[in-house]
Coordinates of C-alpha atoms and ligand atoms in Angstrom, one line a residue:
A1380 CA -18.2 29.5 26.2
E1381 CA -20.6 28.7 23.4
D1382 CA -19.1 25.3 23.3
D1383 CA -19.8 24.4 26.8
D1384 CA -23.0 22.7 25.7
I1385 CA -21.1 20.1 23.7
S1386 CA -21.8 17.0 25.8
L1387 CA -23.1 13.6 25.2
G1388 CA -26.6 14.9 25.7
L1389 CA -27.5 11.9 27.8
P1390 CA -29.5 12.2 30.9
G1391 CA -27.9 10.8 34.0
L1392 CA -24.6 10.4 32.2
S1393 CA -22.0 12.8 33.4
L1394 CA -18.4 12.7 32.6
G1395 CA -16.9 14.8 35.4
R1396 CA -15.2 18.1 34.7
R1397 CA -12.1 16.4 36.0
D1398 CA -12.3 13.8 33.2
F1399 CA -12.3 16.6 30.7
M1400 CA -9.3 18.3 32.3
K1401 CA -7.4 15.1 32.7
A1402 CA -7.7 14.3 29.0
G1403 CA -5.8 17.4 28.4
V1404 CA -8.4 19.9 27.2
A1405 CA -11.4 21.5 28.8
A1406 CA -14.7 21.2 27.0
G1407 CA -14.9 25.0 27.0
A1408 CA -11.6 25.2 25.2
M1409 CA -12.9 23.2 22.3
G1410 CA -13.8 26.2 20.3
S1411 CA -10.5 27.9 20.8
V1412 CA -8.1 27.2 17.9
A1413 CA -4.7 27.3 19.5
G1414 CA -3.0 27.6 22.7
C1415 CA -3.8 24.3 24.2
S1416 CA -1.5 22.1 22.1
A1417 CA 1.0 21.9 25.0
L1418 CA -1.8 20.3 27.1
T1419 CA -2.7 17.8 24.4
G1420 CA 0.6 16.1 24.0
G1421 CA 1.6 12.6 24.9
G1422 CA 2.1 11.3 28.4
D1423 CA 5.6 12.7 28.8
G1424 CA 4.7 15.9 27.0
S1425 CA 7.7 15.6 24.7
A1426 CA 5.8 14.7 21.6
A1427 CA 3.2 17.5 22.0
N1428 CA 2.2 18.6 18.5
Q1429 CA 2.4 22.2 17.8
T1430 CA -0.9 22.8 16.0
T1431 CA -0.4 25.2 13.2
E1432 CA -3.4 27.0 11.9
S1433 CA -1.8 28.1 8.7
G1434 CA 1.4 27.7 6.8
S1435 CA 1.6 24.0 7.2
S1436 CA 4.9 22.6 6.0
V1437 CA 3.4 19.9 3.9
S1438 CA 1.7 20.7 0.6
H1439 CA -1.3 18.8 -0.6
T1440 CA -1.5 20.8 -3.8
V1441 CA -1.9 18.9 -7.0
E1442 CA -0.6 21.1 -9.8
P1443 CA -3.0 22.0 -12.6
G1444 CA -3.3 19.2 -15.1
E1445 CA -1.8 16.6 -12.6
H1446 CA -3.8 13.8 -11.1
D1447 CA -4.4 12.9 -7.5
E1448 CA -2.7 9.7 -6.3
Y1449 CA -5.8 8.3 -4.5
Y1450 CA -9.5 8.0 -5.1
G1451 CA -11.5 8.8 -2.0
F1452 CA -15.0 7.5 -1.8
W1453 CA -17.2 9.4 0.7
S1454 CA -20.5 8.4 1.9
G1455 CA -23.1 11.1 1.5
G1456 CA -25.3 10.3 4.5
H1457 CA -28.9 11.3 4.1
S1458 CA -28.2 12.9 0.7
G1459 CA -28.2 9.3 -0.5
E1460 CA -25.3 9.8 -2.8
L1461 CA -21.6 8.9 -2.8
R1462 CA -18.9 11.5 -3.6
V1463 CA -15.6 10.8 -5.2
I1464 CA -12.8 13.1 -3.9
G1465 CA -9.2 13.1 -5.0
I1466 CA -6.5 12.7 -2.3
P1467 CA -4.4 14.7 -1.5
S1468 CA -6.0 17.6 -3.3
M1469 CA -9.5 17.1 -1.7
R1470 CA -11.0 18.1 -5.0
E1471 CA -14.4 16.7 -5.6
L1472 CA -14.2 14.6 -8.8
T1473 CA -17.7 13.3 -9.1
R1474 CA -20.8 12.2 -7.3
I1475 CA -22.4 8.8 -7.6
P1476 CA -26.2 8.7 -7.0
V1477 CA -27.2 5.6 -5.1
F1478 CA -30.4 5.9 -3.0
N1479 CA -31.3 9.4 -4.3
T1480 CA -32.4 10.5 -7.8
D1481 CA -30.1 12.8 -9.7
C1482 CA -31.1 15.4 -12.2
A1483 CA -27.6 15.8 -13.7
T1484 CA -27.2 12.2 -14.8
G1485 CA -30.9 11.2 -15.0
Y1486 CA -30.4 8.5 -12.4
G1487 CA -33.9 7.6 -11.2
F1488 CA -35.4 9.0 -14.5
T1489 CA -34.2 6.5 -17.1
D1490 CA -36.0 3.2 -17.3
D1491 CA -33.2 1.1 -16.0
T1492 CA -32.3 3.3 -13.0
K1493 CA -36.0 3.9 -12.2
E1494 CA -36.5 0.1 -12.1
L1495 CA -33.4 -0.3 -9.9
L1496 CA -34.7 2.2 -7.4
E1497 CA -38.2 0.7 -7.5
E1498 CA -37.0 -2.9 -7.1
G1499 CA -34.7 -1.7 -4.4
G1500 CA -37.7 -0.7 -2.3
G1501 CA -39.1 2.3 -4.1
Y1502 CA -37.9 4.9 -1.7
S1503 CA -36.7 8.3 -2.9
W1504 CA -33.9 8.7 -0.4
G1505 CA -31.5 6.7 1.7
D1506 CA -28.9 7.3 4.4
N1507 CA -25.5 5.8 3.4
H1508 CA -22.8 5.7 6.0
H1509 CA -20.2 3.1 5.3
P1510 CA -18.6 2.7 1.9
N1511 CA -16.5 -0.5 1.5
L1512 CA -14.3 -1.6 -1.4
S1513 CA -14.3 -5.2 -2.6
E1514 CA -11.2 -7.1 -1.7
T1515 CA -9.1 -9.9 -3.1
D1516 CA -6.4 -11.2 -0.9
G1517 CA -7.1 -8.5 1.7
D1518 CA -6.4 -5.7 -0.9
Y1519 CA -8.8 -3.5 -2.8
D1520 CA -9.5 -5.1 -6.2
G1521 CA -11.2 -2.1 -7.7
E1522 CA -14.3 -4.1 -8.8
Y1523 CA -17.1 -2.8 -6.5
L1524 CA -18.0 -0.6 -3.7
Y1525 CA -20.8 -1.6 -1.3
V1526 CA -22.7 0.8 0.9
N1527 CA -25.5 0.6 3.5
D1528 CA -28.7 2.5 3.7
K1529 CA -29.3 3.1 7.4
A1530 CA -32.8 4.5 6.7
N1531 CA -34.4 1.6 4.9
G1532 CA -32.3 -1.5 5.7
R1533 CA -30.6 -1.7 2.3
I1534 CA -27.2 -2.5 0.8
A1535 CA -26.2 -1.1 -2.6
R1536 CA -23.4 -1.9 -5.0
V1537 CA -21.5 0.5 -7.2
N1538 CA -19.7 -0.8 -10.2
L1539 CA -16.2 0.9 -10.3
T1540 CA -15.7 0.3 -14.0
Y1541 CA -18.4 2.8 -14.8
F1542 CA -18.8 4.5 -11.4
E1543 CA -22.5 3.7 -11.2
T1544 CA -24.9 1.9 -8.9
D1545 CA -25.8 -1.4 -10.3
A1546 CA -27.6 -3.2 -7.5
I1547 CA -29.8 -2.3 -4.5
T1548 CA -30.9 -5.0 -2.1
D1549 CA -33.8 -4.3 0.2
V1550 CA -32.9 -6.8 2.9
P1551 CA -35.9 -8.5 4.3
N1552 CA -36.7 -8.3 8.0
M1553 CA -34.4 -5.4 8.7
Q1554 CA -35.4 -1.8 9.3
A1555 CA -32.1 -0.1 9.5
I1556 CA -28.7 -1.3 8.4
H1557 CA -26.0 0.7 10.0
G1558 CA -22.7 -1.2 10.2
C1559 CA -21.6 -2.6 6.8
C1560 CA -18.4 -4.2 5.7
V1561 CA -17.1 -6.9 3.4
L1562 CA -15.8 -10.2 4.7
S1563 CA -12.1 -10.0 4.3
P1564 CA -9.9 -11.2 2.6
D1565 CA -11.9 -12.1 -0.5
T1566 CA -15.3 -10.4 -0.1
K1567 CA -17.2 -13.7 0.5
Y1568 CA -20.1 -11.6 1.9
V1569 CA -21.3 -8.1 2.3
L1570 CA -22.2 -8.0 6.0
G1571 CA -24.7 -5.6 7.6
N1572 CA -25.8 -4.8 11.1
G1573 CA -29.5 -4.2 11.8
E1574 CA -29.5 -1.4 14.2
F1575 CA -33.1 -1.1 15.3
R1576 CA -34.8 -3.8 17.2
A1577 CA -38.3 -4.8 15.9
P1578 CA -40.6 -7.7 16.0
L1579 CA -39.7 -10.6 13.6
P1580 CA -41.6 -10.6 11.3
N1581 CA -42.6 -6.9 11.8
D1582 CA -46.3 -7.4 10.9
G1583 CA -48.0 -5.8 13.8
T1584 CA -47.6 -8.8 16.1
D1585 CA -45.8 -7.9 19.3
A1586 CA -45.7 -4.3 18.4
K1587 CA -46.2 -3.3 22.0
N1588 CA -44.0 -6.0 23.4
P1589 CA -40.4 -4.8 23.1
D1590 CA -39.2 -8.0 24.9
N1591 CA -39.9 -9.8 21.6
Y1592 CA -38.1 -7.3 19.4
T1593 CA -34.9 -8.4 17.8
S1594 CA -31.8 -7.1 16.0
L1595 CA -30.4 -9.0 13.0
F1596 CA -27.0 -9.4 11.4
V1597 CA -27.1 -10.2 7.7
A1598 CA -24.9 -11.7 5.0
V1599 CA -25.5 -10.7 1.4
D1600 CA -23.8 -12.4 -1.6
P1601 CA -21.5 -9.9 -3.3
E1602 CA -22.3 -11.1 -6.8
S1603 CA -26.0 -12.0 -6.8
M1604 CA -26.7 -9.4 -4.1
E1605 CA -29.1 -11.9 -2.6
T1606 CA -29.7 -12.2 1.1
Q1607 CA -28.0 -15.4 2.3
W1608 CA -28.8 -15.7 6.0
Q1609 CA -29.4 -13.6 9.1
V1610 CA -28.5 -14.0 12.8
K1611 CA -30.7 -12.6 15.6
V1612 CA -28.9 -11.3 18.6
D1613 CA -29.6 -9.6 22.0
G1614 CA -29.3 -5.9 22.1
N1615 CA -28.8 -3.4 19.3
L1616 CA -26.1 -3.7 16.7
D1617 CA -24.0 -0.7 15.6
I1618 CA -20.8 -1.0 13.5
V1619 CA -19.1 -4.1 12.1
D1620 CA -15.7 -5.0 10.7
T1621 CA -14.1 -8.4 10.0
G1622 CA -10.8 -10.1 10.7
K1623 CA -8.5 -10.8 7.8
E1624 CA -9.0 -14.6 7.8
G1625 CA -12.6 -14.8 6.9
R1626 CA -13.7 -16.1 10.2
W1627 CA -14.7 -13.3 12.6
A1628 CA -17.0 -10.4 12.1
I1629 CA -17.0 -8.1 15.2
S1630 CA -20.0 -5.9 15.9
S1631 CA -20.2 -3.1 18.4
A1632 CA -23.5 -2.9 20.1
Y1633 CA -25.5 -0.9 22.6
N1634 CA -28.7 -1.2 24.6
S1635 CA -28.1 -4.6 26.1
E1636 CA -30.9 -3.5 28.4
E1637 CA -33.2 -3.8 25.3
A1638 CA -35.0 -0.7 26.4
T1639 CA -36.9 1.6 24.1
D1640 CA -35.9 5.0 25.6
I1641 CA -32.6 6.6 26.3
Q1642 CA -32.9 6.3 30.1
G1643 CA -33.4 2.5 29.8
M1644 CA -30.7 2.1 27.2
T1645 CA -28.1 3.7 29.5
R1646 CA -29.0 2.0 32.7
D1647 CA -26.3 -0.6 32.9
D1648 CA -22.6 0.0 32.8
R1649 CA -21.7 -2.7 30.3
D1650 CA -22.6 -3.6 26.8
N1651 CA -21.7 -6.6 24.7
V1652 CA -19.6 -6.6 21.6
K1653 CA -20.7 -9.5 19.4
A1654 CA -18.1 -11.7 17.6
F1655 CA -19.8 -13.6 14.8
D1656 CA -18.1 -16.9 13.9
I1657 CA -19.0 -17.0 10.2
P1658 CA -18.1 -20.6 9.4
A1659 CA -20.0 -21.8 12.5
I1660 CA -23.0 -19.8 11.3
E1661 CA -22.7 -21.3 7.8
Q1662 CA -22.6 -24.7 9.4
A1663 CA -25.8 -24.0 11.4
V1664 CA -27.6 -22.9 8.2
E1665 CA -26.3 -26.0 6.4
N1666 CA -27.6 -28.2 9.3
G1667 CA -31.0 -26.6 9.0
N1668 CA -30.8 -24.9 12.4
Y1669 CA -32.8 -21.9 11.4
E1670 CA -36.3 -20.5 11.1
E1671 CA -37.2 -19.1 7.7
V1672 CA -38.7 -15.6 7.9
N1673 CA -39.7 -13.9 4.6
G1674 CA -37.6 -16.3 2.7
V1675 CA -34.5 -15.8 4.7
P1676 CA -32.9 -18.4 7.0
V1677 CA -32.7 -16.7 10.4
V1678 CA -30.3 -18.4 12.9
D1679 CA -30.7 -17.8 16.6
G1680 CA -27.6 -16.1 18.0
T1681 CA -29.1 -14.9 21.2
Q1682 CA -27.3 -15.7 24.4
E1683 CA -29.7 -18.5 25.5
S1684 CA -29.7 -20.1 22.0
S1685 CA -28.6 -23.7 22.0
L1686 CA -26.3 -22.7 19.1
N1687 CA -24.4 -20.6 21.7
Q1688 CA -24.0 -23.3 24.4
G1689 CA -21.5 -25.7 22.9
D1690 CA -17.8 -25.4 22.4
R1691 CA -18.3 -23.6 19.1
P1692 CA -20.8 -20.8 19.8
I1693 CA -21.9 -19.0 16.7
V1694 CA -21.8 -15.6 18.5
K1695 CA -19.6 -14.7 21.4
Y1696 CA -20.7 -11.9 23.6
I1697 CA -17.8 -9.8 25.0
P1698 CA -18.5 -7.3 27.7
T1699 CA -17.2 -3.8 27.1
P1700 CA -17.7 -0.4 28.7
K1701 CA -21.2 1.0 27.9
S1702 CA -22.2 1.9 24.4
P1703 CA -19.1 1.5 22.4
H1704 CA -19.2 3.0 18.9
C1705 CA -17.0 1.7 16.2
V1706 CA -15.1 -1.5 15.5
E1707 CA -12.1 -1.5 13.2
V1708 CA -9.8 -4.5 12.8
G1709 CA -6.1 -3.6 12.4
P1710 CA -4.2 -4.3 9.2
N1711 CA -2.5 -7.5 10.4
G1712 CA -5.8 -8.8 11.8
D1713 CA -4.5 -9.2 15.3
Y1714 CA -6.9 -6.9 17.1
A1715 CA -10.4 -5.4 16.8
F1716 CA -10.4 -1.9 18.1
V1717 CA -13.6 -1.0 19.8
A1718 CA -13.9 2.7 20.6
G1719 CA -15.6 3.5 23.9
K1720 CA -17.7 6.5 23.0
L1721 CA -18.9 6.9 26.6
S1722 CA -15.8 5.5 28.0
P1723 CA -12.5 7.3 27.3
T1724 CA -10.9 4.1 26.2
V1725 CA -10.4 1.8 23.2
T1726 CA -10.9 -1.9 23.9
M1727 CA -8.6 -4.1 21.9
I1728 CA -10.0 -7.6 21.2
D1729 CA -7.5 -10.3 20.4
L1730 CA -8.9 -12.2 17.5
D1731 CA -6.7 -15.3 18.0
A1732 CA -7.7 -15.5 21.7
L1733 CA -11.3 -15.3 20.6
A1734 CA -11.0 -18.7 19.0
D1735 CA -9.6 -20.4 22.1
S1736 CA -10.9 -18.7 25.2
S1737 CA -14.2 -19.4 26.8
D1738 CA -13.8 -16.5 29.2
P1739 CA -14.7 -13.4 27.3
E1740 CA -12.6 -11.2 29.5
D1741 CA -9.5 -13.1 28.4
V1742 CA -9.8 -11.8 24.9
V1743 CA -9.1 -8.2 25.8
A1744 CA -5.6 -7.4 24.8
G1745 CA -5.4 -3.8 25.9
R1746 CA -7.5 -0.8 26.8
P1747 CA -5.6 2.5 26.6
R1748 CA -7.2 5.6 27.8
V1749 CA -7.2 7.8 24.7
G1750 CA -9.5 10.8 25.5
L1751 CA -13.1 11.8 25.6
G1752 CA -15.6 10.5 23.2
P1753 CA -13.5 8.0 21.2
L1754 CA -15.5 7.0 18.1
H1755 CA -13.4 5.6 15.3
T1756 CA -9.9 4.2 14.8
T1757 CA -7.7 4.0 11.7
F1758 CA -4.1 2.8 11.0
D1759 CA -0.9 3.8 9.2
G1760 CA 0.4 0.2 8.9
N1761 CA 3.4 1.1 11.0
G1762 CA 2.1 0.1 14.4
H1763 CA 0.1 3.2 15.1
A1764 CA -3.6 3.6 15.7
Y1765 CA -5.4 7.0 15.3
T1766 CA -8.6 7.5 17.1
S1767 CA -11.1 10.3 16.7
L1768 CA -12.3 12.0 19.9
F1769 CA -15.7 13.4 19.5
I1770 CA -15.9 15.4 22.7
D1771 CA -12.2 16.4 22.9
S1772 CA -12.3 17.4 19.1
Q1773 CA -9.0 15.7 18.6
A1774 CA -7.3 12.9 16.7
V1775 CA -5.1 10.9 19.0
K1776 CA -2.2 8.8 17.7
W1777 CA -1.1 5.9 19.9
D1778 CA 1.2 2.9 19.8
I1779 CA -0.6 -0.4 19.4
E1780 CA 2.0 -2.7 21.0
A1781 CA 2.6 -0.2 23.8
A1782 CA -1.1 -0.4 24.5
V1783 CA -0.9 -4.2 24.8
E1784 CA 2.0 -3.8 27.3
A1785 CA 0.5 -1.1 29.3
D1786 CA -2.1 -1.4 32.1
E1787 CA -5.7 -1.0 31.3
G1788 CA -6.6 2.7 31.3
S1789 CA -3.0 3.8 30.9
E1790 CA -2.3 7.0 28.8
D1791 CA 1.3 5.8 28.2
P1792 CA 0.6 4.5 24.7
I1793 CA -0.4 8.0 23.5
I1794 CA 2.1 9.6 21.2
E1795 CA 0.4 12.8 20.3
K1796 CA -2.9 14.6 19.9
Q1797 CA -4.0 16.9 17.1
D1798 CA -6.8 19.3 17.4
V1799 CA -9.5 19.0 14.8
H1800 CA -12.4 21.4 14.1
Y1801 CA -14.8 20.2 15.4
N1802 CA -16.3 17.0 16.8
P1803 CA -14.9 14.2 14.6
G1804 CA -16.9 11.1 13.6
H1805 CA -15.0 8.8 11.3
I1806 CA -11.3 9.1 10.8
Q1807 CA -9.6 7.3 7.8
A1808 CA -6.1 6.9 6.6
L1809 CA -5.0 5.7 3.1
E1810 CA -5.9 2.1 2.4
A1811 CA -6.4 1.6 6.1
M1812 CA -8.8 -1.3 5.7
T1813 CA -6.4 -3.4 3.7
T1814 CA -3.7 -5.6 5.1
D1815 CA -1.1 -3.0 4.0
P1816 CA -2.1 0.6 4.7
D1817 CA -0.2 3.4 3.0
G1818 CA 0.0 6.0 5.7
E1819 CA 0.8 9.6 4.5
W1820 CA -2.7 11.1 4.8
L1821 CA -5.5 10.9 7.1
V1822 CA -8.9 12.6 6.9
S1823 CA -10.9 13.5 9.9
L1824 CA -14.6 13.8 9.2
N1825 CA -15.7 16.5 11.6
K1826 CA -19.4 16.9 12.2
L1827 CA -19.3 20.6 13.0
S1828 CA -17.5 23.4 11.2
K1829 CA -18.8 26.3 13.3
D1830 CA -16.4 29.2 12.6
R1831 CA -14.2 27.6 10.0
F1832 CA -16.0 28.8 6.9
L1833 CA -18.0 31.8 5.7
P1834 CA -21.4 31.6 7.2
V1835 CA -23.9 30.2 4.7
G1836 CA -27.1 30.3 6.7
P1837 CA -28.0 28.1 9.7
I1838 CA -27.2 24.8 8.0
M1839 CA -23.4 24.8 7.9
P1840 CA -21.2 22.3 6.1
D1841 CA -19.3 19.6 7.9
N1842 CA -15.5 20.0 7.9
D1843 CA -13.4 17.2 6.5
Q1844 CA -9.8 17.9 7.5
L1845 CA -6.8 16.6 5.8
I1846 CA -4.0 15.7 8.1
H1847 CA -0.5 14.6 7.1
I1848 CA 0.7 11.6 9.1
G1849 CA 3.6 10.5 6.9
Q1850 CA 4.7 6.9 7.8
G1851 CA 4.1 7.6 11.5
E1852 CA 7.5 8.8 12.6
E1853 CA 6.6 12.4 12.2
S1854 CA 4.0 14.5 14.0
M1855 CA 0.6 14.9 12.6
E1856 CA 0.1 18.1 10.7
L1857 CA -3.2 19.7 9.8
V1858 CA -3.1 20.7 6.2
A1859 CA -6.5 21.6 4.8
D1860 CA -10.2 22.3 5.7
H1861 CA -12.7 20.9 3.3
P1862 CA -16.4 21.8 3.6
A1863 CA -18.8 18.9 3.0
Y1864 CA -22.5 19.2 2.2
P1865 CA -24.6 17.0 4.6
E1866 CA -23.6 14.5 5.5
P1867 CA -20.6 12.2 5.0
H1868 CA -20.0 9.6 7.7
D1869 CA -17.1 7.6 6.5
C1870 CA -14.8 7.4 3.5
V1871 CA -12.3 4.9 2.0
F1872 CA -9.3 5.5 -0.1
A1873 CA -7.8 3.4 -2.9
H1874 CA -4.6 4.0 -4.9
K1875 CA -5.4 5.2 -8.4
D1876 CA -3.7 2.2 -9.9
K1877 CA -6.3 -0.1 -8.3
I1878 CA -9.3 1.4 -10.1
D1879 CA -9.7 1.0 -13.8
A1880 CA -12.4 3.4 -14.7
K1881 CA -13.6 3.2 -18.3
K1882 CA -13.7 6.4 -20.4
V1883 CA -16.4 5.3 -22.8
Y1884 CA -19.0 2.5 -22.4
D1885 CA -18.3 -0.9 -23.8
K1886 CA -21.6 -1.6 -25.6
S1887 CA -20.9 -5.4 -25.2
D1888 CA -21.4 -5.0 -21.5
Y1889 CA -25.0 -4.0 -22.0
E1890 CA -28.0 -5.8 -23.2
E1891 CA -29.7 -2.7 -24.7
T1892 CA -29.9 -2.5 -28.4
Y1893 CA -27.3 -0.2 -29.7
I1894 CA -28.8 2.3 -32.1
T1895 CA -27.1 3.4 -35.3
E1896 CA -28.0 6.5 -37.3
E1897 CA -29.8 4.2 -39.8
D1898 CA -31.9 2.8 -36.9
S1899 CA -33.2 6.2 -36.0
G1900 CA -37.0 6.4 -36.5
V1901 CA -40.4 5.9 -35.0
E1902 CA -41.9 2.4 -34.8
R1903 CA -45.5 1.9 -33.8
T1904 CA -45.6 -1.0 -31.4
G1905 CA -49.3 -1.0 -30.5
D1906 CA -52.5 1.0 -30.7
N1907 CA -51.2 3.3 -28.0
S1908 CA -47.5 2.8 -27.9
V1909 CA -44.5 3.8 -30.0
H1910 CA -40.8 3.1 -29.8
V1911 CA -38.7 6.1 -30.8
K1912 CA -35.0 5.4 -31.5
M1913 CA -32.5 8.1 -32.1
T1914 CA -28.8 8.6 -31.9
T1915 CA -26.9 11.5 -30.4
K1916 CA -23.7 13.1 -31.6
R1917 CA -22.3 16.6 -31.9
S1918 CA -24.5 18.6 -32.5
E1919 CA -27.6 16.7 -33.6
Y1920 CA -30.0 14.0 -32.6
G1921 CA -30.7 11.2 -35.1
L1922 CA -34.2 12.6 -35.6
P1923 CA -34.7 16.4 -36.2
D1924 CA -38.3 15.7 -35.3
F1925 CA -40.8 12.9 -34.6
T1926 CA -44.5 12.6 -34.3
V1927 CA -46.6 10.6 -31.8
Q1928 CA -50.3 10.6 -30.9
E1929 CA -51.8 12.0 -27.8
G1930 CA -52.0 9.2 -25.2
D1931 CA -49.2 7.2 -26.7
E1932 CA -46.8 5.5 -24.4
V1933 CA -43.5 6.6 -25.8
R1934 CA -40.4 4.5 -25.3
L1935 CA -37.5 6.7 -26.3
S1936 CA -34.2 5.0 -26.8
T1937 CA -31.0 7.0 -27.3
T1938 CA -27.5 5.9 -28.1
N1939 CA -24.6 8.3 -27.9
I1940 CA -22.6 7.2 -31.0
E1941 CA -19.6 9.3 -30.0
G1942 CA -16.4 7.3 -29.4
V1943 CA -14.5 10.0 -27.7
Q1944 CA -14.0 10.5 -24.0
D1945 CA -16.0 13.2 -22.3
I1946 CA -18.5 14.0 -25.0
I1947 CA -21.7 13.5 -23.2
H1948 CA -25.1 14.5 -24.6
G1949 CA -28.2 15.2 -22.6
V1950 CA -31.8 14.5 -23.5
A1951 CA -34.1 17.0 -21.8
I1952 CA -37.9 17.0 -22.6
P1953 CA -39.6 20.1 -21.4
E1954 CA -42.8 19.7 -19.5
H1955 CA -42.3 16.0 -19.2
D1956 CA -40.0 15.9 -16.1
I1957 CA -37.3 14.1 -18.1
N1958 CA -33.6 14.8 -18.4
Y1959 CA -30.8 12.3 -18.6
A1960 CA -27.2 12.0 -19.8
V1961 CA -26.0 9.6 -22.4
A1962 CA -22.2 8.9 -22.3
P1963 CA -20.2 7.8 -25.3
Q1964 CA -21.3 4.4 -26.6
D1965 CA -24.0 4.2 -24.0
T1966 CA -27.7 3.6 -24.7
R1967 CA -30.4 4.9 -22.3
E1968 CA -34.2 4.7 -22.5
V1969 CA -37.1 6.5 -20.9
T1970 CA -40.7 5.6 -21.1
F1971 CA -43.4 8.2 -20.7
T1972 CA -47.0 9.0 -21.8
A1973 CA -47.5 11.9 -24.3
D1974 CA -50.5 13.3 -22.6
D1975 CA -50.6 16.8 -23.9
P1976 CA -50.8 17.7 -27.6
G1977 CA -48.3 20.2 -28.8
V1978 CA -44.7 20.8 -29.8
Y1979 CA -41.9 20.0 -27.4
W1980 CA -38.3 21.0 -28.1
I1981 CA -36.0 18.2 -26.9
Y1982 CA -32.6 19.7 -26.2
C1983 CA -29.1 18.7 -25.1
T1984 CA -28.2 19.6 -21.5
Y1985 CA -24.4 18.8 -21.7
F1986 CA -22.3 21.5 -23.2
C1987 CA -20.9 19.4 -26.0
S1988 CA -19.8 21.6 -28.9
A1989 CA -19.9 25.1 -30.3
L1990 CA -23.3 24.3 -31.6
H1991 CA -24.5 22.7 -28.4
L1992 CA -27.3 25.3 -28.1
E1993 CA -28.5 24.3 -31.6
M1994 CA -28.6 20.6 -30.7
R1995 CA -32.3 19.8 -30.5
S1996 CA -35.1 17.6 -31.7
R1997 CA -38.8 18.4 -32.0
M1998 CA -41.5 16.1 -30.5
I1999 CA -44.9 16.7 -32.0
V2000 CA -47.8 15.3 -30.1
E2001 CA -50.9 15.2 -32.3
P2002 CA -54.3 15.5 -30.8
A2003 CA -56.2 12.3 -30.6
Ligands
LIG1144 S1 -21.2 6.1 12.0 CU1 -21.6 8.3 11.6 S2 -20.1 8.8 13.3 CU2 -22.7 5.4 10.7 CU3 -19.8 4.8 11.2 CU4 -19.7 6.6 13.4
LIG1145 CU1 -24.9 17.5 -27.2 CU2 -24.9 19.6 -26.0

């Protein structure tokens, strides 16, 4: 009964009790773990999945010393970081700080990473939702990962050679970037959806005039990470994915009413999905059909825009049931799957028909009724779609072609439903965003864990559940629960062979001056500045001690001269708020002011050898 309050929480929006029953599971049964699986099967009941709570027949164990087969990249939500998790073991392998600072690695403390965060807007947190791997020919190429910051309208890039953030773009004119994807098949752009409507420019003008607020769609260059152009649209933008041919980007959207409160945002019964015709937008930019705002060409993609009146509109508006959530394009690029959220359906948009038809209703290829609260869809590459059902707390597997054949609103395409625990957001299968998904495993990112783990105080972890799907012929099987610290939204999986992570730095990749043991020393660079250079190796720094004057600006450069994998040294300076890691063959610098005379023991924070505890240097700050 405690679960009866799980609803959409929207005033005036009621999904009748009968809708709940019809979809196979009463809301009140959401918290019960078993016993309803017979109700949750397919249309004819034959494929009903017997949910097992323990003793699953498929193992996800990776034996000690063995490696996982897939890298999983998880967004970390408002923690600002990414997490790397091995599949199928679900073991956390590492974390990659992106919009946050990180004491363990010194991200945000060293000069280069501090500058990266400062030039990327200077915020100390971000809210990353949608990690995307760079693609070549519609497949992951293992070069980069791109991720949005919903909080501050930014897009960051992570270098997958070193697993570190190497660029953050604070996109002009946009307050929140929610949807984020790369333009398939060759990562021509990183695309972002501006979720919140605001005046353009947002400089105080029109602040109280919501009619003049606007939402923007942006294209960022994946190499230079510079903002290329933006398109303004009607209504709010939510999630985006692209077709496989480099032409269409499909965005879900809500609030076509352009209201500023929830009552207004839910007044009408339709919203418009936006289909951005990328080459047509590029043409408009080339023709000078834009207004420049804060240095960015902004093209008018609103419904009344002249650019939308001809036979090649830059944005097509496709009516869908109210407030759809996600858009995912299937592996062969035929359809975009728009999950209904408030509607128990998924709307399938035919991308080929988009090009020809002027009647937006013609482009709907199917609309199966999948269950309550559909949010996200993923694919096994064998003709099946898997949709997360937030309200029903289920993953529903359905047949894509059967949905095209069936009447709108039909439940016939449904093959089976699997209970998840509880309230799933994203759902992701192996390599599902490529043109050739791998099947086998699916992860359901459940927002609530409730009773699934030992209580750890009022803030409980999410529950990411591993589900075996095989190649789609067999029933889904729940295999593992995995607690997640707040708050992953989405994840993406790449086969291990597609990622070539370096084990030591290649110093030729970096501009910094590599320091040898002979270079270690203190160089006075000005009346009030010194440059201290020192190496690190097991179990000593290149300088056992060094002296600076009170008030000196100290630039401390450290090179880890180890050539061996996994021998990291740390540089911790007590009472100076400094700690950072230096990996083998890497050079890192910090700059700080030596304000307080005294003796400071610099010590190594990474357990590097039997004499790790003895590894230290002494900074002497002489009184002025
Ligand atoms: S979102 Cu979090 S449940 Cu940012 Cu893709 Cu859908
Ligand atoms: Cu070097 Cu511990």
